[in-house]
Coordinates of C-alpha atoms and ligand atoms in Angstrom, one line a residue:
X1446 CA 114.0 194.1 211.3
X1447 CA 117.0 192.0 212.0
X1448 CA 119.9 192.2 209.4
X1449 CA 119.7 188.5 208.5
X1450 CA 116.2 189.1 207.1
X1451 CA 117.4 192.0 205.1
X1452 CA 120.1 189.9 203.4
X1453 CA 117.4 187.4 202.5
X1454 CA 115.4 190.2 200.9
X1455 CA 118.4 191.4 198.9
X1456 CA 118.9 187.9 197.7
X1457 CA 115.3 187.7 196.6
X1458 CA 115.7 191.1 194.8
X1459 CA 118.7 189.7 192.9
X1460 CA 116.8 186.6 191.9
X1461 CA 119.2 184.3 193.8
X1462 CA 116.4 182.6 195.8
X1463 CA 112.6 182.7 196.1
X1464 CA 110.5 183.8 199.0
X1465 CA 109.5 180.2 199.7
X1466 CA 113.1 179.1 199.8
X1467 CA 113.9 181.9 202.2
X1468 CA 111.0 180.9 204.4
X1469 CA 112.3 177.3 204.6
X1470 CA 115.8 178.5 205.2
X1471 CA 114.8 180.8 208.1
X1472 CA 112.9 177.8 209.7
X1473 CA 116.0 175.6 209.3
X1474 CA 118.2 178.4 210.6
X1475 CA 116.1 178.7 213.8
X1476 CA 116.7 175.0 214.4
X1477 CA 120.4 174.9 213.6
X1478 CA 121.5 178.4 214.6
X1479 CA 123.8 178.5 211.5
X1480 CA 124.3 181.5 209.3
X1481 CA 121.6 182.0 206.8
X1482 CA 124.0 181.8 203.9
X1483 CA 125.3 178.4 205.0
X1484 CA 121.8 177.1 205.5
X1485 CA 120.8 178.2 202.0
X1486 CA 123.9 176.5 200.6
X1487 CA 123.4 173.3 202.5
X1488 CA 119.8 173.2 201.4
X1489 CA 121.1 173.4 197.8
X1490 CA 119.2 176.7 197.2
X1491 CA 122.3 178.6 196.3
X1492 CA 125.6 177.8 194.6
X1493 CA 129.0 178.5 196.1
X1494 CA 129.3 181.5 193.8
X1495 CA 126.1 182.9 195.2
X1496 CA 127.4 182.3 198.7
X1497 CA 130.4 184.5 198.0
X1498 CA 128.2 187.1 196.5
X1499 CA 126.1 187.0 199.6
X1500 CA 129.1 187.4 201.8
X1501 CA 130.1 190.5 199.8
X1502 CA 126.7 192.0 200.3
X1503 CA 126.5 191.3 204.0
X1504 CA 130.0 192.7 204.7
X1505 CA 129.7 195.8 202.6
X1506 CA 128.7 199.1 204.2
X1507 CA 125.2 200.3 203.5
X1508 CA 126.3 202.7 200.8
X1509 CA 128.4 200.1 199.1
X1510 CA 125.6 197.5 199.2
X1511 CA 123.3 200.1 197.7
X1512 CA 125.7 200.6 194.9
X1513 CA 126.1 196.9 194.4
X1514 CA 122.4 196.4 194.3
X1515 CA 122.0 199.1 191.7
X1516 CA 124.8 197.9 189.6
X1517 CA 123.6 194.3 189.8
X1518 CA 120.1 195.4 189.0
X1519 CA 120.8 197.1 185.6
X1520 CA 123.7 198.9 184.2
X1521 CA 126.5 196.4 183.3
X1522 CA 124.4 193.6 182.1
X1523 CA 122.0 195.8 180.2
X1524 CA 124.8 198.0 178.9
X1525 CA 126.3 194.9 177.3
X1526 CA 123.0 193.9 175.8
X1527 CA 122.4 197.4 174.5
X1528 CA 125.8 197.3 172.7
X1529 CA 125.1 193.9 171.2
X1530 CA 121.6 194.9 170.2
X1531 CA 122.5 198.2 168.7
X1532 CA 124.9 196.6 166.2
X1533 CA 122.3 194.2 165.0
X1534 CA 119.9 196.7 163.4
X1535 CA 119.8 198.6 160.2
X1536 CA 119.9 202.4 160.3
X1537 CA 116.1 202.6 159.7
X1538 CA 115.5 200.5 162.8
X1539 CA 114.3 197.5 160.9
X1540 CA 115.2 194.2 162.4
X1541 CA 115.1 190.5 161.3
X1542 CA 112.6 188.0 162.6
X1543 CA 115.4 186.0 164.3
X1544 CA 116.5 189.0 166.4
X1545 CA 112.9 189.6 167.4
X1546 CA 112.0 186.1 168.4
X1547 CA 115.0 184.0 169.3
X1548 CA 115.7 183.1 172.9
X1549 CA 119.4 183.9 172.2
X1550 CA 118.9 187.3 170.7
X1551 CA 120.4 190.2 172.7
X1552 CA 117.2 192.2 171.9
X1553 CA 114.9 189.5 173.4
X1554 CA 117.2 189.4 176.5
X1555 CA 117.2 193.1 176.8
X1556 CA 113.4 193.4 176.8
X1557 CA 113.3 190.5 179.3
X1558 CA 115.7 192.4 181.6
X1559 CA 113.6 195.5 181.4
X1560 CA 110.6 193.5 182.5
X1561 CA 112.5 191.6 185.2
X1562 CA 114.0 194.8 186.6
X1563 CA 110.5 196.2 186.9
X1564 CA 109.2 193.0 188.6
X1565 CA 112.0 193.1 191.1
X1566 CA 111.3 196.7 192.0
X1567 CA 107.6 195.7 192.4
X1568 CA 106.6 198.0 189.6
X1569 CA 102.9 198.0 188.7
X1570 CA 103.6 199.6 185.3
X1571 CA 106.6 199.8 183.0
X1572 CA 106.8 202.8 180.7
X1573 CA 108.9 202.9 177.5
X1574 CA 108.9 206.6 176.4
X1575 CA 110.4 207.9 173.1
X1576 CA 112.3 211.0 174.1
X1577 CA 114.2 213.5 172.0
X1578 CA 117.6 212.1 172.9
X1579 CA 116.7 208.4 173.4
X1580 CA 114.3 206.0 175.0
X1581 CA 113.4 206.6 178.6
X1582 CA 112.5 203.6 180.8
X1583 CA 110.5 204.3 183.9
X1584 CA 108.8 202.2 186.5
X1585 CA 105.7 203.0 188.6
X1586 CA 106.5 201.8 192.2
X1587 CA 104.2 202.5 195.1
X1588 CA 102.2 204.8 192.8
X1589 CA 105.1 207.0 191.8
X1590 CA 107.0 206.9 188.5
X1591 CA 110.7 206.3 188.9
X1592 CA 113.3 206.9 186.2
X1593 CA 115.2 203.8 185.5
X1594 CA 117.4 204.2 182.4
X1595 CA 118.0 205.8 179.1
X1596 CA 118.6 203.8 176.0
X1597 CA 119.8 204.8 172.5
X1598 CA 117.1 206.0 170.1
X1599 CA 117.9 203.3 167.5
X1600 CA 116.6 200.7 170.0
X1601 CA 113.1 202.1 170.2
X1602 CA 111.6 200.4 167.1
X1603 CA 113.2 197.0 167.9
X1604 CA 111.9 197.2 171.5
X1605 CA 108.4 198.2 170.3
X1606 CA 108.4 195.4 167.8
X1607 CA 109.5 192.9 170.4
X1608 CA 106.7 193.9 172.7
X1609 CA 104.2 193.7 169.9
X1610 CA 105.3 190.1 169.2
X1611 CA 105.0 189.2 172.8
X1612 CA 101.5 190.8 172.9
X1613 CA 100.4 189.2 169.6
X1614 CA 99.8 192.6 168.1
X1615 CA 100.2 193.8 164.5
X1616 CA 103.9 194.5 164.1
X1617 CA 103.4 196.4 160.8
X1618 CA 101.0 198.8 162.3
X1619 CA 102.4 201.8 164.1
X1620 CA 99.9 204.6 163.3
X1621 CA 97.1 203.5 165.6
X1622 CA 97.1 202.4 169.3
X1623 CA 97.1 198.7 170.0
X1624 CA 96.4 196.5 173.0
X1625 CA 97.9 193.1 173.7
X1626 CA 98.7 190.7 176.5
X1627 CA 101.4 188.2 177.3
X1628 CA 102.2 185.7 180.0
X1629 CA 105.7 186.2 181.5
X1630 CA 107.3 183.3 183.4
X1631 CA 109.2 184.5 186.5
X1632 CA 110.5 182.4 189.4
X1633 CA 108.0 179.5 189.3
X1634 CA 105.1 181.7 188.5
X1635 CA 103.4 183.4 185.6
X1636 CA 102.8 187.1 185.4
X1637 CA 100.3 188.7 183.1
X1638 CA 101.5 191.7 181.1
X1639 CA 99.0 194.1 179.6
X1640 CA 100.8 195.8 176.7
X1641 CA 99.5 199.1 175.3
X1642 CA 101.1 201.0 172.4
X1643 CA 100.2 204.6 171.6
X1644 CA 101.6 206.6 168.7
X1645 CA 103.1 209.9 169.8
X1646 CA 105.5 212.4 168.2
X1647 CA 108.9 210.6 168.0
X1648 CA 107.5 207.0 167.9
X1649 CA 105.3 204.6 169.8
X1650 CA 104.9 204.9 173.5
X1651 CA 104.5 201.7 175.4
X1652 CA 103.0 201.1 178.8
X1653 CA 103.0 197.6 180.3
X1654 CA 100.8 196.8 183.2
X1655 CA 102.3 194.1 185.3
X1656 CA 99.7 191.8 187.0
X1657 CA 101.3 189.5 189.5
X1658 CA 98.4 187.2 190.5
X1659 CA 100.5 185.3 192.9
X1660 CA 102.0 188.3 194.7
X1661 CA 99.0 190.4 195.5
X1662 CA 98.9 190.5 199.3
X1663 CA 95.3 190.2 200.2
X1664 CA 93.8 190.6 203.7
X1665 CA 92.1 193.6 205.1
X1666 CA 94.7 193.8 207.9
X1667 CA 97.6 193.7 205.4
X1668 CA 96.0 196.6 203.5
X1669 CA 95.8 198.7 206.7
X1670 CA 92.2 198.6 207.8
X1671 CA 91.9 199.1 211.5
X1672 CA 90.8 196.2 213.7
X1673 CA 87.4 197.8 214.7
X1674 CA 86.5 198.5 211.1
X1675 CA 87.5 194.9 210.0
X1676 CA 85.0 193.6 212.6
X1677 CA 82.3 195.8 211.2
X1678 CA 83.1 194.8 207.6
X1679 CA 83.1 191.2 208.5
X1680 CA 79.6 191.4 209.7
X1681 CA 78.5 193.0 206.4
X1682 CA 80.4 190.4 204.3
X1683 CA 78.6 187.6 206.1
X1684 CA 75.2 188.8 205.0
X1685 CA 73.3 186.4 202.6
X1686 CA 72.3 189.2 200.2
X1687 CA 72.8 193.0 199.7
X1688 CA 75.5 195.1 198.1
X1689 CA 78.9 196.3 199.2
X1690 CA 80.5 199.0 197.1
X1691 CA 84.1 200.1 197.0
X1692 CA 84.9 203.5 195.5
X1693 CA 88.0 205.4 194.7
X1694 CA 90.1 206.5 191.8
X1695 CA 92.1 204.1 189.6
X1696 CA 95.0 202.6 191.6
X1697 CA 93.4 203.1 195.0
X1698 CA 93.5 199.5 195.9
X1699 CA 89.7 198.8 195.3
X1700 CA 90.3 195.4 193.8
X1701 CA 92.6 194.3 196.7
X1702 CA 89.9 195.2 199.1
X1703 CA 87.2 193.3 197.2
X1704 CA 89.4 190.2 196.9
X1705 CA 90.2 190.5 200.6
X1706 CA 86.4 190.5 201.4
X1707 CA 85.8 187.6 199.1
X1708 CA 88.6 185.5 200.6
X1709 CA 86.8 185.7 203.9
X1710 CA 83.7 184.0 202.7
X1711 CA 85.3 181.8 200.1
X1712 CA 84.2 178.4 201.1
X1713 CA 83.1 175.3 199.2
X1714 CA 79.5 175.9 200.3
X1715 CA 79.3 179.2 198.4
X1716 CA 79.3 179.8 194.7
X1717 CA 81.4 182.9 194.0
X1718 CA 81.4 184.2 190.5
X1719 CA 83.4 187.2 189.4
X1720 CA 83.2 189.4 186.3
X1721 CA 86.4 191.5 185.9
X1722 CA 88.4 193.6 183.6
X1723 CA 91.1 192.4 183.9
X1724 CA 91.2 189.4 186.3
X1725 CA 94.0 190.6 188.7
X1726 CA 94.2 187.8 191.1
X1727 CA 93.3 184.2 191.1
X1728 CA 91.0 183.3 193.9
X1729 CA 90.9 179.6 194.7
X1730 CA 87.4 178.1 194.5
X1731 CA 85.9 181.1 192.7
X1732 CA 84.9 181.1 189.1
X1733 CA 86.4 184.2 187.5
X1734 CA 85.4 185.6 184.2
X1735 CA 87.3 188.2 182.1
X1736 CA 85.2 190.9 180.3
X1737 CA 85.8 190.8 176.6
X1738 CA 84.1 193.7 174.9
X1739 CA 85.4 192.8 171.4
X1740 CA 83.7 189.4 171.7
X1741 CA 80.5 191.0 173.1
X1742 CA 81.1 189.9 176.7
X1743 CA 80.4 193.1 178.6
X1744 CA 79.8 193.7 182.3
X1745 CA 76.0 193.9 181.6
X1746 CA 75.8 190.8 179.3
X1747 CA 78.1 188.8 181.5
X1748 CA 76.1 189.6 184.6
X1749 CA 72.9 188.4 182.9
X1750 CA 74.6 185.0 182.2
X1751 CA 76.1 184.8 185.7
X1752 CA 72.6 185.0 187.2
X1753 CA 71.8 181.8 185.3
X1754 CA 74.8 180.1 187.0
X1755 CA 73.2 179.8 190.4
X1756 CA 75.6 182.2 192.2
X1757 CA 75.6 183.1 195.9
X1758 CA 78.2 185.9 195.7
X1759 CA 78.9 188.0 192.7
X1760 CA 81.7 190.4 192.1
X1761 CA 81.1 192.9 189.3
X1762 CA 84.4 194.6 188.6
X1763 CA 82.8 198.0 187.9
X1764 CA 79.4 199.6 187.5
X1765 CA 80.2 201.8 184.6
X1766 CA 76.7 202.3 183.1
X1767 CA 73.0 202.3 184.1
X1768 CA 72.4 198.8 182.7
X1769 CA 75.2 197.2 184.8
X1770 CA 74.2 199.1 187.9
X1771 CA 70.5 198.2 187.5
X1772 CA 71.4 194.5 186.9
X1773 CA 73.7 194.4 189.9
X1774 CA 71.2 196.0 192.2
X1775 CA 68.4 193.6 190.9
X1776 CA 70.8 190.7 191.6
X1777 CA 71.3 191.9 195.2
X1778 CA 67.5 192.2 195.7
X1779 CA 67.0 188.7 194.6
X1780 CA 69.1 187.0 197.2
X1781 CA 72.7 187.5 196.1
X1782 CA 75.5 189.2 197.9
X1783 CA 77.0 191.6 195.3
X1784 CA 80.3 193.4 195.4
X1785 CA 81.2 196.1 193.0
X1786 CA 83.2 199.3 192.5
X1787 CA 82.2 202.7 191.2
X1788 CA 84.2 205.8 190.4
X1789 CA 83.4 208.5 193.0
X1790 CA 85.5 210.5 195.4
X1791 CA 83.9 209.7 198.7
X1792 CA 81.3 207.3 200.3
X1793 CA 78.5 209.8 200.7
X1794 CA 78.6 211.2 197.1
X1795 CA 78.3 207.6 195.8
X1796 CA 74.6 207.7 196.7
X1797 CA 74.2 210.8 194.4
X1798 CA 76.2 209.1 191.7
X1799 CA 74.0 206.1 191.5
X1800 CA 70.9 208.2 191.5
X1801 CA 72.4 210.2 188.7
X1802 CA 73.0 207.0 186.7
X1803 CA 69.2 206.5 186.8
X1804 CA 68.6 204.1 189.7
X1805 CA 65.6 204.6 192.0
X1806 CA 66.7 205.9 195.5
X1807 CA 64.4 203.2 197.1
X1808 CA 66.4 200.4 195.3
X1809 CA 69.7 202.0 196.4
X1810 CA 68.6 202.3 200.1
X1811 CA 67.2 198.7 200.3
X1812 CA 70.1 197.0 198.7
X1813 CA 73.3 198.7 199.6
X1814 CA 74.7 197.7 203.0
X1815 CA 78.0 199.5 203.1
X1816 CA 80.1 201.9 200.9
X1817 CA 83.9 201.9 201.3
X1818 CA 85.8 204.8 199.9
X1819 CA 89.5 204.5 199.8
X1820 CA 92.9 205.7 198.6
X1821 CA 96.4 204.4 199.0
X1822 CA 99.2 206.4 200.7
X1823 CA 102.9 205.4 200.7
X1824 CA 104.1 203.8 204.0
X1825 CA 107.2 205.1 205.6
X1826 CA 110.2 202.8 205.2
X1827 CA 110.5 201.1 208.7
X1828 CA 114.3 200.8 208.2
X1829 CA 115.0 204.5 207.8
X1830 CA 112.1 206.7 208.9
X1831 CA 113.4 209.4 211.2
X1832 CA 111.7 211.5 214.0
X1833 CA 110.4 214.9 213.0
X1834 CA 112.2 217.6 215.1
X1835 CA 110.1 218.7 218.1
X1836 CA 109.9 222.3 216.9
X1837 CA 108.0 221.3 213.7
X1838 CA 104.5 222.9 213.5
X1839 CA 103.2 219.5 212.4
X1840 CA 102.9 218.4 216.0
X1841 CA 100.4 221.2 216.7
X1842 CA 98.5 220.5 213.5
X1843 CA 98.0 216.9 214.6
X1844 CA 97.3 217.9 218.2
X1845 CA 100.4 216.1 219.4
X1846 CA 102.8 217.0 222.2
X1847 CA 106.4 216.5 221.0
X1848 CA 107.5 215.9 224.6
X1849 CA 105.6 212.6 224.8
X1850 CA 104.9 211.6 221.2
X1851 CA 106.9 211.2 217.9
X1852 CA 106.1 212.0 214.3
X1853 CA 108.2 210.5 211.6
X1854 CA 109.4 211.6 208.2
X1855 CA 110.9 210.0 205.1
X1856 CA 114.7 209.7 204.8
X1857 CA 115.8 207.0 202.3
X1858 CA 118.1 204.0 202.5
X1859 CA 119.0 200.9 200.4
X1860 CA 116.0 199.0 201.6
X1861 CA 113.6 201.6 200.0
X1862 CA 115.6 202.6 196.8
X1863 CA 116.3 205.9 198.7
X1864 CA 112.7 207.0 198.5
X1865 CA 112.0 206.8 202.2
X1866 CA 108.8 204.8 201.5
X1867 CA 108.2 201.2 201.2
X1868 CA 104.8 199.6 200.3
X1869 CA 101.4 201.3 200.6
X1870 CA 98.7 201.6 203.2
X1871 CA 95.0 202.3 202.8
X1872 CA 93.2 205.3 204.0
X1873 CA 89.4 204.9 203.9
X1874 CA 85.9 205.7 205.2
X1875 CA 83.1 203.2 205.6
X1876 CA 79.5 204.3 205.3
X1877 CA 77.1 201.8 206.8
X1878 CA 73.5 202.3 205.5
X1879 CA 71.7 202.3 208.8
X1880 CA 67.8 202.4 209.0
X1881 CA 67.9 206.2 209.5
X1882 CA 70.2 206.8 206.5
X1883 CA 68.0 204.5 204.5
X1884 CA 65.1 206.7 205.3
X1885 CA 67.1 209.8 204.4
X1886 CA 68.0 208.4 201.0
X1887 CA 64.3 207.5 200.3
X1888 CA 63.2 211.0 201.2
X1889 CA 66.0 212.5 199.1
X1890 CA 67.8 214.2 202.0
X1891 CA 70.8 216.4 201.0
X1892 CA 74.2 214.7 201.0
X1893 CA 75.3 217.2 203.6
X1894 CA 72.5 216.2 206.0
X1895 CA 73.3 212.5 205.4
X1896 CA 76.9 213.2 206.2
X1897 CA 76.2 215.1 209.4
X1898 CA 73.8 212.4 210.5
X1899 CA 76.2 209.5 209.6
X1900 CA 78.9 211.1 211.8
X1901 CA 76.5 211.0 214.8
X1902 CA 76.2 207.3 214.1
X1903 CA 79.9 206.7 214.1
X1904 CA 81.0 207.4 210.5
X1905 CA 84.7 208.4 210.5
X1906 CA 85.6 210.4 207.4
X1907 CA 88.7 209.5 205.4
X1908 CA 90.9 212.4 206.4
X1909 CA 90.4 211.5 210.1
X1910 CA 91.6 207.9 209.5
X1911 CA 94.5 209.3 207.4
X1912 CA 95.6 211.7 210.2
X1913 CA 95.4 208.8 212.7
X1914 CA 97.9 206.9 210.4
X1915 CA 100.2 209.9 210.5
X1916 CA 100.1 210.0 214.3
X1917 CA 100.9 206.3 214.3
X1918 CA 104.0 206.9 212.2
X1919 CA 102.7 204.8 209.3
X1920 CA 102.8 207.7 206.8
X1921 CA 103.4 211.4 206.5
X1922 CA 101.2 214.5 206.5
X1923 CA 102.4 215.3 202.9
X1924 CA 101.4 211.9 201.7
X1925 CA 98.0 212.3 203.2
X1926 CA 97.5 215.8 201.8
X1927 CA 98.5 214.5 198.4
X1928 CA 96.1 211.6 198.5
X1929 CA 93.1 213.5 199.9
X1930 CA 93.8 216.8 198.2
X1931 CA 93.3 218.4 201.5
X1932 CA 95.6 220.8 203.3
X1933 CA 96.2 220.3 207.0
Ligands
LIG968 ZN1 114.4 203.1 203.8

């Protein structure tokens, strides 16, 4: 990646400009050939002060810029807020309404900074953990929890109270778990925060799930599906009816895959209705509905109503129970294309899981077209990944010759917060229910027999696709072992 782009990214990280502004500036820069900073300044996207800041970033050595980035990201600003906030509260941690809800209150600013810091690091979850010596703030980035900072204990209750106010939860109740949600404005867009409190020893633990509907990068290619598999999936997605299932544990990118599939067929001529918990991404043209169990809108009851809304394509967030599974399968039998997810480890065992729920094998074999099982692995940072030395046994494990091929390993740099990884990539397997497999399901063939036969028809198991990605330098053997729980 050219250095100019990197400076742009740093500026986005620091909240100086937006991605859209950077895109415009890069286009302008191509025309004028001027430095990116000058273009941004002349477009009015940054002030003179920002321009100086930018010059400092671009002239600093890598280590210095890393330090700058870290310092700019939290400590000084938050440290000041912590000092101001701490002096506001009584010894028992009680705090006035003004401190909790005023835009000028240091506490409100502190909580905002904690959230923004998480958003800038692309965290999917923000953890606020009461600890013996203080309050630990951690962020889940690319599936891994990262320690961010440690705050004084007296700030715990005020922070908890602030989050409860944001989530419209009961501020006086601290003995039972609570759930709430809030909209958080950030750079011309609104993020959804799902706030969950949980009483533990030492106080209330808070986890905030950050849903950034505008930032989810959909597209099967972006996720990391191979070209040949995208072609096969495309054919299935174009079917007028039937069912496509995506399976995998929580956080395996199932929703992104489903949205990517839907976006391919999302045209005015089709009525797409979704039923989700929660709605994670806004799909233009589609009608999206949020499950609300408290109000009696469950997957099953919602699905019954959707069928009266003349749908062509239905997305059911999850088939958790027999009733939902039965309704979804009936819907796909009656001329609808149905997408859904189910919690299983691999594609083949999904068949057994649905039979276990109580669905007739004949219904399963006639409706399901494909089952995609998937996981996410961390992608090596392109800026700093380094070749594995030729004497490493990993070459032999992967059947590679170090004299004419290269394996890569994680190193760490400022672009990847020193983790060596940036972003995630999907590893997967796609089981197509062919006529022969249909027959095997109907005659209750063993899963092992189905697996062996599927392989003869071109089924590539997940670990094979994963190893291919290691050979291609996208990820590492350790990542793949961790995600598939297999040793290689
Ligand atoms: Zn890196």
